[in-house]
Short mmCIF file of C-alpha atoms in Angstrom, two decimals:
data_model
loop_
_atom_site.label_atom_id
_atom_site.label_comp_id
_atom_site.label_asym_id
_atom_site.label_seq_id
_atom_site.Cartn_x
_atom_site.Cartn_y
_atom_site.Cartn_z
CA MET A 1 0.00 0.00 0.00
CA VAL A 2 1.41 3.35 -1.04
CA PHE A 3 0.24 6.84 -0.12
CA ASN A 4 -0.90 7.62 -3.67
CA SER A 5 -3.24 4.64 -3.96
CA VAL A 6 -7.03 4.65 -3.87
CA VAL A 7 -7.14 2.12 -1.04
CA PHE A 8 -4.91 4.31 1.12
CA LEU A 9 -6.58 7.64 0.33
CA PHE A 10 -10.20 6.46 0.63
CA GLY A 11 -9.85 3.47 2.95
CA PHE A 12 -6.89 3.22 5.27
CA LEU A 13 -6.17 6.92 5.90
CA PRO A 14 -9.66 8.16 6.89
CA LEU A 15 -10.28 5.13 9.10
CA ALA A 16 -6.84 5.41 10.71
CA LEU A 17 -7.25 9.11 11.44
CA LEU A 18 -10.81 8.71 12.75
CA LEU A 19 -9.82 5.96 15.17
CA TYR A 20 -6.66 7.77 16.22
CA TYR A 21 -8.51 11.01 16.96
CA LEU A 22 -11.33 9.28 18.84
CA VAL A 23 -9.28 7.31 21.34
CA PRO A 24 -7.99 9.03 24.49
CA GLY A 25 -4.39 10.21 24.62
CA ARG A 26 -3.10 7.30 26.69
CA LEU A 27 -4.22 4.87 23.95
CA LYS A 28 -2.90 6.76 20.94
CA ASN A 29 0.46 4.97 20.82
CA ALA A 30 -1.29 1.58 20.99
CA VAL A 31 -3.64 2.56 18.17
CA LEU A 32 -0.73 3.97 16.18
CA LEU A 33 1.12 0.67 16.59
CA LEU A 34 -1.90 -1.36 15.45
CA GLU A 35 -2.39 0.87 12.42
CA SER A 36 1.32 0.65 11.56
CA LEU A 37 1.17 -3.15 11.82
CA ALA A 38 -1.86 -3.21 9.51
CA PHE A 39 0.00 -0.99 7.03
CA TYR A 40 3.13 -3.16 7.27
CA CYS A 41 1.19 -6.40 6.75
CA TRP A 42 -1.11 -5.11 4.01
CA THR A 43 0.72 -6.96 1.25
CA GLY A 44 1.43 -10.03 3.37
CA VAL A 45 2.69 -11.23 6.74
CA GLN A 46 5.81 -12.90 5.37
CA TYR A 47 8.19 -10.54 7.15
CA LEU A 48 6.14 -9.94 10.30
CA PRO A 49 8.35 -12.33 12.35
CA LEU A 50 11.42 -10.33 11.26
CA ILE A 51 10.12 -6.96 12.41
CA ALA A 52 8.69 -8.51 15.58
CA PHE A 53 12.09 -10.01 16.45
CA LEU A 54 13.93 -6.76 15.77
CA VAL A 55 11.50 -4.72 17.88
CA VAL A 56 11.64 -7.13 20.83
CA PHE A 57 15.41 -7.59 20.62
CA ASN A 58 16.19 -3.88 20.39
CA TYR A 59 13.71 -2.95 23.12
CA ILE A 60 15.34 -5.39 25.55
CA TRP A 61 18.83 -4.55 24.35
CA GLY A 62 18.26 -0.83 24.81
CA VAL A 63 17.19 -1.37 28.43
CA LEU A 64 20.25 -3.56 29.05
CA GLU A 65 22.51 -0.99 27.42
CA GLU A 66 21.25 1.70 29.76
CA LEU A 67 21.66 -0.49 32.87
CA LEU A 68 25.09 -1.98 32.09
CA THR A 69 26.99 1.28 31.73
CA ARG A 70 30.45 -0.31 31.59
CA ARG A 71 29.39 -2.71 28.84
CA ARG A 72 27.72 -0.14 26.60
CA PRO A 73 30.33 -0.10 23.80
CA LEU A 74 30.25 -3.92 23.59
CA LEU A 75 26.45 -4.03 23.74
CA LEU A 76 26.20 -1.34 21.07
CA THR A 77 28.58 -3.27 18.80
CA ILE A 78 26.50 -6.45 19.19
CA SER A 79 23.22 -4.63 18.50
CA VAL A 80 24.65 -2.93 15.39
CA LEU A 81 25.93 -6.26 14.08
CA VAL A 82 22.57 -7.97 14.67
CA ASN A 83 20.60 -5.22 12.96
CA LEU A 84 23.02 -4.89 10.06
CA ALA A 85 23.00 -8.67 9.64
CA ALA A 86 19.26 -8.55 8.95
CA LEU A 87 19.74 -5.74 6.44
CA VAL A 88 22.68 -7.43 4.71
CA TYR A 89 20.92 -10.80 4.52
CA PHE A 90 17.78 -9.51 2.84
CA LYS A 91 19.23 -6.68 0.76
CA TYR A 92 22.82 -7.58 -0.10
CA ALA A 93 23.41 -11.33 0.34
CA ASN A 94 22.77 -12.32 -3.27
CA PHE A 95 24.64 -9.29 -4.58
CA LEU A 96 27.68 -10.34 -2.52
CA ILE A 97 27.33 -13.94 -3.70
CA ASP A 98 27.06 -12.90 -7.36
CA SER A 99 30.07 -10.59 -7.02
CA LEU A 100 32.13 -13.31 -5.36
CA ASN A 101 31.13 -15.83 -8.02
CA SER A 102 32.12 -13.48 -10.82
CA LEU A 103 35.54 -12.95 -9.23
CA THR A 104 36.32 -16.52 -8.15
CA GLN A 105 34.07 -18.80 -10.22
CA LEU A 106 33.11 -20.64 -7.02
CA GLY A 107 29.52 -21.17 -8.11
CA ILE A 108 27.96 -20.42 -4.72
CA ALA A 109 24.18 -20.85 -4.86
CA ARG A 110 22.04 -17.76 -4.40
CA LEU A 111 19.88 -17.51 -1.31
CA ASP A 112 16.09 -17.67 -1.46
CA VAL A 113 15.36 -14.36 0.29
CA GLY A 114 12.29 -13.42 -1.72
CA ALA A 115 11.87 -11.15 -4.70
CA VAL A 116 10.70 -8.20 -2.60
CA LEU A 117 12.58 -6.62 0.29
CA PRO A 118 10.91 -6.37 3.70
CA LEU A 119 8.98 -3.11 3.71
CA GLY A 120 11.07 -0.18 4.91
CA ILE A 121 14.00 -2.27 6.16
CA SER A 122 16.64 0.26 5.06
CA TYR A 123 14.87 2.98 7.03
CA TYR A 124 13.84 1.28 10.25
CA ILE A 125 17.23 -0.43 10.66
CA PHE A 126 18.90 2.98 10.59
CA LYS A 127 16.33 4.34 13.06
CA ILE A 128 17.09 1.46 15.42
CA ILE A 129 20.86 1.86 15.13
CA SER A 130 20.59 5.58 15.90
CA TYR A 131 18.45 4.72 18.94
CA GLN A 132 21.04 2.27 20.27
CA ALA A 133 23.94 4.65 19.56
CA ASP A 134 22.18 7.52 21.36
CA ILE A 135 21.66 5.36 24.44
CA CYS A 136 25.36 4.45 24.41
CA SER A 137 26.38 8.13 24.17
CA GLU A 138 23.82 9.05 26.87
CA LYS A 139 21.90 11.39 24.58
CA ILE A 140 18.68 9.57 25.50
CA LYS A 141 17.29 7.15 28.04
CA ALA A 142 16.08 3.77 26.87
CA GLU A 143 12.35 3.62 26.17
CA LYS A 144 10.68 1.62 28.94
CA ASP A 145 7.29 1.23 27.29
CA PRO A 146 7.44 -1.53 24.64
CA VAL A 147 4.34 -0.22 22.85
CA THR A 148 5.85 3.26 22.49
CA PHE A 149 9.13 1.83 21.22
CA ALA A 150 7.36 -0.41 18.69
CA ALA A 151 5.21 2.55 17.53
CA TYR A 152 8.39 4.53 16.89
CA VAL A 153 10.07 1.75 14.88
CA LEU A 154 6.96 0.88 12.84
CA PHE A 155 5.60 4.43 12.48
CA PHE A 156 3.73 3.93 9.20
CA PRO A 157 4.20 7.40 7.66
CA GLN A 158 7.97 6.73 7.59
CA LEU A 159 8.00 3.08 6.53
CA ILE A 160 8.13 3.49 2.75
CA VAL A 161 10.62 6.30 2.07
CA GLY A 162 11.53 7.67 5.50
CA PRO A 163 12.64 10.20 6.53
CA ILE A 164 14.97 8.68 9.13
CA ILE A 165 13.78 10.52 12.23
CA LYS A 166 15.78 9.85 15.40
CA TYR A 167 14.02 8.62 18.51
CA ARG A 168 15.24 11.63 20.48
CA ASP A 169 13.39 13.91 18.07
CA MET A 170 10.11 11.96 18.32
CA ALA A 171 10.25 11.01 22.01
CA PRO A 172 8.69 14.25 23.36
CA GLN A 173 5.68 13.81 21.09
CA LEU A 174 5.45 10.06 21.72
CA HIS A 175 5.20 10.81 25.44
CA ASN A 176 2.78 13.71 25.03
CA THR A 177 -0.55 11.98 25.57
CA ARG A 178 -2.71 15.08 26.11
CA ASP A 179 -1.90 17.76 23.56
CA ARG A 180 -0.31 15.77 20.78
CA CYS A 181 -2.89 16.57 18.11
CA THR A 182 -3.74 20.19 17.38
CA ALA A 183 -5.80 21.89 14.68
CA ALA A 184 -2.80 23.92 13.52
CA LEU A 185 -0.63 20.84 13.15
CA ALA A 186 -3.41 18.95 11.36
CA GLN A 187 -3.81 21.87 8.92
CA THR A 188 -0.09 21.92 8.22
CA GLY A 189 -0.19 18.16 7.74
CA CYS A 190 -3.04 18.35 5.24
CA GLU A 191 -1.21 20.98 3.21
CA LEU A 192 2.03 18.99 3.19
CA PHE A 193 0.25 15.79 2.22
CA VAL A 194 -1.83 17.27 -0.60
CA PHE A 195 1.00 19.26 -2.15
CA GLY A 196 3.32 16.25 -1.84
CA LEU A 197 0.68 14.09 -3.51
CA ALA A 198 0.42 16.63 -6.33
CA GLN A 199 4.19 16.62 -6.81
CA LYS A 200 4.13 12.84 -7.07
CA VAL A 201 1.07 12.04 -9.19
CA ILE A 202 0.72 15.16 -11.36
CA LEU A 203 4.33 16.14 -12.01
CA ALA A 204 6.69 13.25 -11.20
CA ASP A 205 4.66 10.52 -12.90
CA SER A 206 3.96 12.66 -15.96
CA ILE A 207 7.58 13.76 -16.38
CA GLY A 208 8.88 10.26 -15.70
CA ALA A 209 6.89 8.98 -18.67
CA LEU A 210 9.38 10.71 -20.98
CA TRP A 211 12.28 8.62 -19.69
CA SER A 212 10.09 5.51 -19.88
CA ASP A 213 9.30 6.32 -23.50
CA ILE A 214 13.03 6.11 -24.19
CA ILE A 215 14.22 3.11 -22.15
CA GLY A 216 11.02 1.34 -21.04
CA THR A 217 9.37 -1.71 -22.53
CA GLY A 218 7.95 -0.63 -25.85
CA GLY A 219 10.09 2.53 -25.81
CA VAL A 220 12.19 3.74 -28.70
CA GLY A 221 15.41 2.42 -27.13
CA LEU A 222 18.36 4.43 -25.90
CA ALA A 223 20.48 3.30 -28.87
CA GLN A 224 18.09 5.05 -31.26
CA VAL A 225 17.97 8.50 -29.66
CA SER A 226 19.94 11.59 -30.58
CA THR A 227 22.25 13.39 -28.17
CA PRO A 228 19.70 16.21 -27.50
CA LEU A 229 17.01 13.61 -26.72
CA ALA A 230 19.37 11.72 -24.43
CA TRP A 231 19.96 14.92 -22.47
CA LEU A 232 16.26 15.68 -22.41
CA GLY A 233 15.58 12.17 -21.13
CA ILE A 234 18.12 12.29 -18.30
CA LEU A 235 16.91 15.78 -17.34
CA ALA A 236 13.38 14.40 -17.16
CA TYR A 237 14.59 11.51 -15.02
CA SER A 238 16.36 13.99 -12.70
CA LEU A 239 13.19 16.02 -12.26
CA GLN A 240 11.04 12.93 -11.84
CA LEU A 241 13.35 11.49 -9.19
CA TYR A 242 13.33 14.68 -7.13
CA LEU A 243 9.60 15.38 -7.44
CA ASP A 244 8.76 11.75 -6.65
CA PHE A 245 11.05 11.43 -3.63
CA ALA A 246 10.38 14.92 -2.26
CA GLY A 247 6.67 14.43 -2.84
CA PHE A 248 6.63 11.18 -0.89
CA SER A 249 8.69 12.80 1.89
CA ALA A 250 6.24 15.70 2.09
CA MET A 251 3.35 13.23 2.26
CA SER A 252 5.19 11.36 5.04
CA ASN A 253 5.71 14.54 7.07
CA GLY A 254 2.13 15.57 6.37
CA LEU A 255 0.80 12.27 7.70
CA ALA A 256 3.07 12.58 10.73
CA ALA A 257 1.75 16.10 11.41
CA MET A 258 -1.85 14.91 11.16
CA LEU A 259 -0.94 12.33 13.81
CA GLY A 260 0.63 14.98 16.02
CA PHE A 261 4.33 14.70 15.12
CA GLU A 262 6.44 17.55 13.75
CA CYS A 263 9.26 16.21 11.56
CA ALA A 264 11.98 18.22 9.85
CA ALA A 265 11.82 18.52 6.06
CA ASN A 266 13.80 15.89 4.19
CA PHE A 267 14.31 18.02 1.06
CA ASP A 268 14.99 21.73 0.79
CA LEU A 269 15.00 22.66 -2.91
CA PRO A 270 18.27 20.84 -3.71
CA TYR A 271 18.31 21.86 -7.38
CA ILE A 272 18.88 25.52 -6.51
CA SER A 273 22.22 24.62 -4.86
CA GLY A 274 25.42 26.40 -5.82
CA SER A 275 27.76 23.51 -4.99
CA ILE A 276 27.70 19.75 -4.53
CA THR A 277 28.35 20.39 -0.82
CA GLU A 278 25.20 22.50 -0.61
CA PHE A 279 23.26 19.97 -2.68
CA TRP A 280 23.86 17.28 -0.06
CA ARG A 281 22.72 19.63 2.67
CA ARG A 282 19.42 19.94 0.84
CA TRP A 283 18.89 16.43 -0.63
CA HIS A 284 17.69 13.57 1.60
CA ILE A 285 18.68 15.59 4.65
CA SER A 286 17.86 12.91 7.21
CA LEU A 287 20.10 10.34 5.48
CA SER A 288 23.01 12.77 5.08
CA GLY A 289 22.67 13.76 8.73
CA TRP A 290 22.57 10.12 9.79
CA PHE A 291 25.83 9.26 8.00
CA ARG A 292 27.50 12.39 9.33
CA GLU A 293 26.49 11.74 12.95
CA TYR A 294 26.88 7.96 13.14
CA ILE A 295 29.76 7.24 10.74
CA TYR A 296 31.72 10.37 9.78
CA ILE A 297 32.04 11.93 13.25
CA PRO A 298 32.74 8.63 15.12
CA LEU A 299 35.51 7.90 12.58
CA GLY A 300 37.12 11.21 13.51
CA GLY A 301 35.46 13.60 11.06
CA ASN A 302 37.89 16.39 10.19
CA ARG A 303 39.64 16.34 13.56
CA LYS A 304 42.56 14.06 12.65
CA GLY A 305 44.14 15.75 9.66
CA ALA A 306 43.36 16.11 5.97
CA ALA A 307 44.36 12.56 4.98
CA ARG A 308 42.17 11.00 7.66
CA GLN A 309 39.31 13.28 6.70
CA MET A 310 39.49 12.08 3.09
CA LEU A 311 39.49 8.47 4.29
CA ASN A 312 36.46 9.16 6.47
CA MET A 313 34.66 10.80 3.56
CA LEU A 314 35.48 7.81 1.37
CA ALA A 315 33.94 5.46 3.93
CA VAL A 316 30.81 7.60 4.22
CA TRP A 317 30.21 7.89 0.50
CA ALA A 318 30.91 4.24 -0.19
CA ALA A 319 28.34 3.44 2.51
CA THR A 320 25.91 5.99 1.05
CA GLY A 321 26.13 4.33 -2.35
CA ILE A 322 25.72 0.83 -0.92
CA TRP A 323 22.73 1.92 1.18
CA HIS A 324 20.82 2.92 -1.95
CA GLY A 325 20.90 -0.54 -3.46
CA ALA A 326 22.67 -3.83 -4.08
CA SER A 327 24.30 -2.93 -7.38
CA TRP A 328 27.71 -1.73 -8.46
CA ASN A 329 26.32 1.39 -10.10
CA PHE A 330 25.18 2.65 -6.68
CA ILE A 331 28.67 2.13 -5.28
CA VAL A 332 30.18 3.97 -8.26
CA TRP A 333 27.59 6.72 -7.74
CA GLY A 334 28.63 7.11 -4.09
CA LEU A 335 32.32 7.24 -5.00
CA TYR A 336 31.54 9.75 -7.75
CA TYR A 337 30.18 12.11 -5.10
CA PHE A 338 33.18 11.43 -2.87
CA VAL A 339 35.47 12.70 -5.65
CA LEU A 340 33.33 15.80 -6.29
CA LEU A 341 33.08 16.68 -2.60
CA ALA A 342 36.78 16.05 -2.03
CA VAL A 343 37.65 18.42 -4.89
CA GLU A 344 35.32 21.06 -3.47
CA LYS A 345 36.69 20.69 0.03
CA GLN A 346 40.33 20.88 -1.12
CA PHE A 347 40.16 24.01 -3.26
CA LEU A 348 36.99 24.64 -5.29
CA LEU A 349 34.42 25.61 -2.65
CA PRO A 350 35.71 29.18 -2.01
CA TYR A 351 35.42 29.97 -5.74
CA LEU A 352 31.91 28.50 -5.88
CA GLN A 353 30.82 30.65 -2.93
CA LYS A 354 31.98 33.79 -4.75
CA GLY A 355 30.25 32.96 -8.03
CA ARG A 356 26.68 33.71 -9.02
CA VAL A 357 25.35 31.81 -12.02
CA TRP A 358 28.11 29.36 -12.95
CA PRO A 359 28.14 27.53 -9.58
CA HIS A 360 24.48 26.59 -10.10
CA LEU A 361 25.11 25.40 -13.66
CA TYR A 362 28.16 23.43 -12.48
CA THR A 363 26.12 21.79 -9.72
CA LEU A 364 23.19 20.88 -11.95
CA PHE A 365 25.49 19.43 -14.60
CA PHE A 366 27.27 17.06 -12.23
CA VAL A 367 24.08 16.14 -10.37
CA VAL A 368 22.33 15.22 -13.63
CA VAL A 369 25.32 13.15 -14.78
CA GLY A 370 25.27 11.53 -11.35
CA TRP A 371 21.66 10.48 -11.86
CA GLY A 372 22.79 8.83 -15.09
CA ILE A 373 25.13 6.67 -13.01
CA PHE A 374 22.37 6.12 -10.45
CA THR A 375 19.88 4.81 -13.00
CA ALA A 376 22.37 2.61 -14.85
CA ASN A 377 21.02 -0.58 -13.26
CA GLN A 378 17.69 -0.16 -15.09
CA PRO A 379 17.12 -2.39 -18.11
CA GLY A 380 17.59 -0.36 -21.26
CA ALA A 381 19.93 2.22 -19.75
CA PRO A 382 23.48 0.78 -19.68
CA LEU A 383 25.90 3.39 -18.33
CA GLY A 384 28.39 3.11 -21.20
CA LEU A 385 25.73 3.70 -23.84
CA LEU A 386 24.14 6.54 -21.87
CA LEU A 387 27.46 8.35 -21.43
CA GLN A 388 28.23 7.87 -25.12
CA LYS A 389 24.86 9.36 -26.07
CA LEU A 390 25.36 12.29 -23.71
CA PHE A 391 28.94 13.21 -24.54
CA VAL A 392 29.56 12.01 -28.11
CA PRO A 393 27.32 14.09 -30.40
CA GLN A 394 25.28 11.84 -32.67
CA GLY A 395 22.05 11.74 -34.59
CA GLY A 396 18.95 9.70 -33.97
CA ILE A 397 15.39 10.30 -32.90
CA SER A 398 14.83 14.02 -32.44
CA ALA A 399 13.91 15.69 -29.15
CA VAL A 400 11.35 18.00 -30.80
CA TYR A 401 8.43 15.56 -30.58
CA TYR A 402 9.11 14.91 -26.88
CA LEU A 403 9.49 18.60 -26.12
CA ARG A 404 6.11 19.22 -27.69
CA ASN A 405 4.46 16.42 -25.69
CA TYR A 406 6.19 16.94 -22.35
CA GLY A 407 7.29 20.58 -22.50
CA VAL A 408 4.57 21.91 -20.18
CA PHE A 409 5.24 19.29 -17.51
CA LEU A 410 8.99 19.82 -17.79
CA LEU A 411 8.52 23.56 -17.31
CA LEU A 412 6.24 22.97 -14.32
CA GLY A 413 8.78 20.53 -12.89
CA CYS A 414 11.47 23.21 -13.10
CA VAL A 415 9.19 25.77 -11.47
CA PHE A 416 8.28 23.43 -8.61
CA SER A 417 11.95 22.62 -8.08
CA SER A 418 12.51 26.31 -7.34
CA ALA A 419 11.56 28.52 -4.40
CA LEU A 420 8.78 30.29 -6.35
CA PRO A 421 5.79 28.10 -5.29
CA ARG A 422 6.83 28.27 -1.63
CA ARG A 423 7.10 32.06 -1.75
CA LEU A 424 3.74 32.44 -3.46
CA TRP A 425 2.05 30.20 -0.88
CA GLN A 426 3.59 32.23 1.94
CA LYS A 427 2.40 35.49 0.35
CA LEU A 428 -1.13 34.11 0.32
CA GLU A 429 -1.00 33.45 4.07
CA ARG A 430 -3.49 36.21 4.83
CA CYS A 431 -5.74 35.42 1.86
CA THR A 432 -7.54 32.49 3.42
CA PRO A 433 -10.28 32.14 0.75
CA VAL A 434 -7.71 32.09 -2.05
CA ARG A 435 -5.61 29.50 -0.19
CA LEU A 436 -8.69 27.32 0.39
CA VAL A 437 -9.71 27.44 -3.27
CA LEU A 438 -6.17 26.68 -4.43
CA PHE A 439 -5.79 23.87 -1.90
CA ALA A 440 -9.14 22.32 -2.92
CA ALA A 441 -8.25 22.55 -6.61
CA VAL A 442 -4.88 20.85 -6.12
CA ALA A 443 -6.48 18.15 -3.93
CA LEU A 444 -9.23 17.39 -6.46
CA LEU A 445 -6.83 17.34 -9.39
CA SER A 446 -4.45 15.04 -7.52
CA VAL A 447 -7.24 12.64 -6.62
CA ALA A 448 -8.40 12.67 -10.24
CA TYR A 449 -4.89 11.68 -11.34
CA VAL A 450 -4.78 8.88 -8.75
CA VAL A 451 -8.15 7.50 -9.85
CA ALA A 452 -7.26 7.79 -13.53
CA ALA A 453 -3.96 5.97 -12.98
CA THR A 454 -5.76 3.24 -11.02
CA ASN A 455 -8.37 2.77 -13.76
CA ALA A 456 -5.66 2.68 -16.43
CA THR A 457 -3.75 0.03 -14.49
CA ALA A 458 -6.89 -2.05 -13.98
CA LEU A 459 -7.79 -1.77 -17.68
CA TYR A 460 -4.28 -2.80 -18.70
CA ALA A 461 -4.40 -5.80 -16.33
CA ASN A 462 -7.57 -7.08 -18.04
CA PHE A 463 -5.81 -7.50 -21.39
#
């Protein structure tokens, strides 16, 4: 079940909110846990024993870690290894086996771990590790209520695409049983959810169709396109990726706000950045912050000399690439950003900070090329062919037809990747009727897109 589905919008969400609002404060965490379990198990209960084990283990382990002060480093190490073992087994085991087989010809059999990953495992494992690490460093006390801890781990608005919110940031609201839900927070949540939904279903899905028309099943094929069309396609993919991910993150924070939780934004207009350094302060902020706090700083950060800092950055960006998926292109993508950030840190950043236009063009160019590396594991988009199409001018299918068909959506995608919509919405703060009309129009249009996409999928499935 995803946030932009009919069953979620017209079934799960209204029932979940109604029940959550009706129960007294002391029962809200229990209801939240039950709703999160229902969300988690919607597509099957195959991985319910896994999440149940991890919740019980980490709840008990956190209490032990707080009590056994002298053993905290050892207990933290064990908990990290246990949690990472679950992540590695389900997400990376067969990738490691395939890589080893290709290097050694050992012929090790692949594991039967299922075709689909456990829902949200990359996110809730990182939430759990941050919880255990914060107990060890005495930033928090272990949660004594197992229901509250389980509600934090399984919090359904953050299961699909995060963000990775630390326990210490949610704990005050988890323990606020009287005034958790307010009208102001619910209003903010509705706005975030609807505008995030619009980003996803109106803009991201429409723009993403251009890239699918090139590399998807039944598409023209990357080998047939001209260099201008290749650039247009990868630009469309870049916009689609941002609008999709940022839209889902806004929906997540909107749902959290409707449930009484304020969560920091996970995206802050990354495509307006004037450096790669700034880009990663604006893109997937919770993940960048997690790697900085729990890997980069514990390794020594920039406190042990320039050489050690580069080594620490290499470790962080290799881990960042691996986290995104079990494929070599993700590792290459992470190392690509390590090189760019290392160059900026060594000498380029002061020049970028003095520039006006060229730093933004520089940033967009390397980010877009980076997304080419990122998407290279998709069928139909081999990295070598994509780079050849982008950087070796050649003829092929023209971009004019695609500009005519997708130009409006591409323009809207660029506009909604800028600060303009946010500023306009803020200027309308005192014009309540106008805001209401605009909000209603966006909500209705978004729902129409969801229903139309659902009907199209159902029609396609009947043939």
